[in-house]
Amino acid sequence: MANSCEHCLFISNAASKLSGTQIERLSSNCASITLKRGDLLMQQGALSSNIAYLKTGLAKIHITGPYHEQIIKLIKAPTYLGIPNTFGDKINNYSVTVVEPSSVCFIDLDTFKYLLAQNDKFAYEIMLILCNYEIESFKKCALRTQKQIRGNIADVLLDLSKRIYDSPTFNLPLSRNEIGNLIDTSRESVSRIFSEFENDGIISVAGKKIDILDMIKLQLISDNG
Amino acid sequence: MANSCEHCLFISNAASKLSGTQIERLSSNCASITLKRGDLLMQQGALSSNIAYLKTGLAKIHITGPYHEQIIKLIKAPTYLGIPNTFGDKINNYSVTVVEPSSVCFIDLDTFKYLLAQNDKFAYEIMLILCNYEIESFKKCALRTQKQIRGNIADVLLDLSKRIYDSPTFNLPLSRNEIGNLIDTSRESVSRIFSEFENDGIISVAGKKIDILDMIKLQLISDNG
DNA sequence: ATAATTTTGTGATATGGATCACATTTTATA
DNA sequence: TATAAAATGTGATCCATATCACAAAATTAT
């Protein structure tokens, strides 16, 4: 049975700019699979021959640093992954691992490039995505290094609550150690700050389950570093 | 006298893909100026209506953090500046300040977008640039936070020597304070490490003038954090 | 040139977090 | 269900680096 991108429930802004023929071509050069927590979607150092489109789910972009693994960011569907890898040297410059059950389409690179060349509106949308990535990473870079751990943990909790789950209650998709890798700190410090926040009545923690009790105070901690 | 991009000595890879008519259009929508150290090329928070093309010189991209100014990176000509700003909300997300005498072309945004839509090879080159930006910033983000100050200072010196000046001897384009802002440390620490490196015979420092005496050892410090 | 301002170097001190250590809980596996 | 393995919480200790303080040097303005 042929894949149909045209009727995909999670079609991207970019793909919805494609013509009938173009989207047909996409459909026949695009394979959809489902992945579970821990599955590697893209391996740093490997040769990339596909663009990935995360249709549903949650993933982390991470790279191997000199001393430990560094999580660059959490990626929520829907989004394209690995576009920068496929231009230039075609070696993946980072790994992507699924942290919650996800469905992903792999799009043949040549097809993707063909579509970019054929349809300038499609290309424009992709460019928009790339631009936003850059702006985002500039900001994050500056904020993360100028705040103390309390501020960074507050940021992570707010991000999970607002951007990822849109709810004051959620299950942490990352271990304490991973949260540490995301904000450049140790797992012990993450634990300690969680306890601190709990004692201050800002959050309630039960294993992976987080409940933000005082959003205002959490926001203050985030703002004041 | 009309500006001629076609015969520009510093024409970009992207612009050299343009047709005769297209490059004429670029020429007539592009203003060239010269700037000196300290001149602001792009102001964070301001409305952007131009793409900048740094033809010659050196500039820094910086943003205002919660506590102090953060230098994101040093930009060496030739390069485009501000592309991400002009997509999306059109507010500059960062400032750019010239640190060495530079010449810059301001390209009208609508013209730039017109060229992107008309010429897919031009668009492809611009996309390449955006992709490289992202990869670069991922790497930098991870390395900077996982190394100690000695390692980061070694990185800055090597970057200046290799990428920017292509010489073991050069004049620092940044103050100690700015170097601190670049690698998230204090001016005092920068001074101290410079003295340390000098005592170890790795560099010689005379005000702004730096001489790298032992490239191998400096590289080792960079590698080992 | 001279004065005012900014930048820099370096010692002393304080401290945020890393690291170590180990008990406890949770999760995965046989 | 039992057992092994991984993740977590928390105290004690240590250290890299920020911060403070102030003198010296360099730059800029008058």
mmCIF file of N, CA, C and O (backbone and C1' of nucleotides) in Angstrom, chain B residues 176 187 191 195 208, chain C residues 8-12:
data_model
loop_
_atom_site.group_PDB
_atom_site.id
_atom_site.type_symbol
_atom_site.label_atom_id
_atom_site.label_comp_id
_atom_site.label_asym_id
_atom_site.label_seq_id
_atom_site.Cartn_x
_atom_site.Cartn_y
_atom_site.Cartn_z
ATOM 1 N N ARG B 176 40.146 42.049 26.974
ATOM 2 C CA ARG B 176 40.068 40.907 27.895
ATOM 3 C C ARG B 176 38.621 40.669 28.306
ATOM 4 O O ARG B 176 38.168 39.546 28.445
ATOM 5 N N ARG B 187 36.906 38.931 33.102
ATOM 6 C CA ARG B 187 38.116 39.505 32.503
ATOM 7 C C ARG B 187 39.347 39.130 33.327
ATOM 8 O O ARG B 187 40.424 38.914 32.774
ATOM 9 N N SER B 191 42.873 37.402 31.983
ATOM 10 C CA SER B 191 44.213 37.935 32.267
ATOM 11 C C SER B 191 45.103 36.868 32.894
ATOM 12 O O SER B 191 46.239 36.660 32.486
ATOM 13 N N SER B 195 48.591 35.191 31.489
ATOM 14 C CA SER B 195 49.860 35.210 32.225
ATOM 15 C C SER B 195 50.407 33.796 32.382
ATOM 16 O O SER B 195 51.604 33.550 32.198
ATOM 17 N N LYS B 208 47.979 44.112 23.164
ATOM 18 C CA LYS B 208 47.041 43.399 22.292
ATOM 19 C C LYS B 208 47.762 42.389 21.404
ATOM 20 O O LYS B 208 47.128 41.564 20.750
ATOM 21 P P DT C 8 41.794 45.243 27.910
ATOM 22 O "O5'" DT C 8 42.811 45.012 29.114
ATOM 23 C "C5'" DT C 8 44.103 45.586 29.034
ATOM 24 C "C4'" DT C 8 44.862 45.346 30.322
ATOM 25 C "C3'" DT C 8 44.893 43.886 30.813
ATOM 26 O "O3'" DT C 8 46.224 43.443 30.743
ATOM 27 C "C1'" DT C 8 44.545 45.419 32.591
ATOM 28 P P DG C 9 46.594 41.955 31.152
ATOM 29 O "O5'" DG C 9 47.087 42.142 32.638
ATOM 30 C "C5'" DG C 9 48.226 42.948 32.910
ATOM 31 C "C4'" DG C 9 48.686 42.731 34.345
ATOM 32 C "C3'" DG C 9 48.776 41.270 34.790
ATOM 33 O "O3'" DG C 9 49.960 41.160 35.577
ATOM 34 C "C1'" DG C 9 47.241 42.449 36.192
ATOM 35 P P DT C 10 50.459 39.762 36.097
ATOM 36 O "O5'" DT C 10 49.856 39.722 37.568
ATOM 37 C "C5'" DT C 10 50.152 40.806 38.444
ATOM 38 C "C4'" DT C 10 49.486 40.565 39.788
ATOM 39 C "C3'" DT C 10 49.329 39.086 40.187
ATOM 40 O "O3'" DT C 10 49.590 38.998 41.570
ATOM 41 C "C1'" DT C 10 47.302 40.163 40.372
ATOM 42 P P DG C 11 50.283 37.699 42.175
ATOM 43 O "O5'" DG C 11 49.655 37.709 43.644
ATOM 44 C "C5'" DG C 11 50.057 38.751 44.540
ATOM 45 C "C4'" DG C 11 48.900 39.086 45.466
ATOM 46 C "C3'" DG C 11 48.415 37.914 46.326
ATOM 47 O "O3'" DG C 11 48.467 38.298 47.691
ATOM 48 C "C1'" DG C 11 46.588 39.012 45.277
ATOM 49 P P DA C 12 48.095 37.223 48.809
ATOM 50 O "O5'" DA C 12 46.540 37.538 49.041
ATOM 51 C "C5'" DA C 12 46.134 38.863 49.355
ATOM 52 C "C4'" DA C 12 44.708 38.838 49.881
ATOM 53 C "C3'" DA C 12 44.360 37.609 50.724
ATOM 54 O "O3'" DA C 12 43.462 38.015 51.756
ATOM 55 C "C1'" DA C 12 42.980 37.655 48.804
#
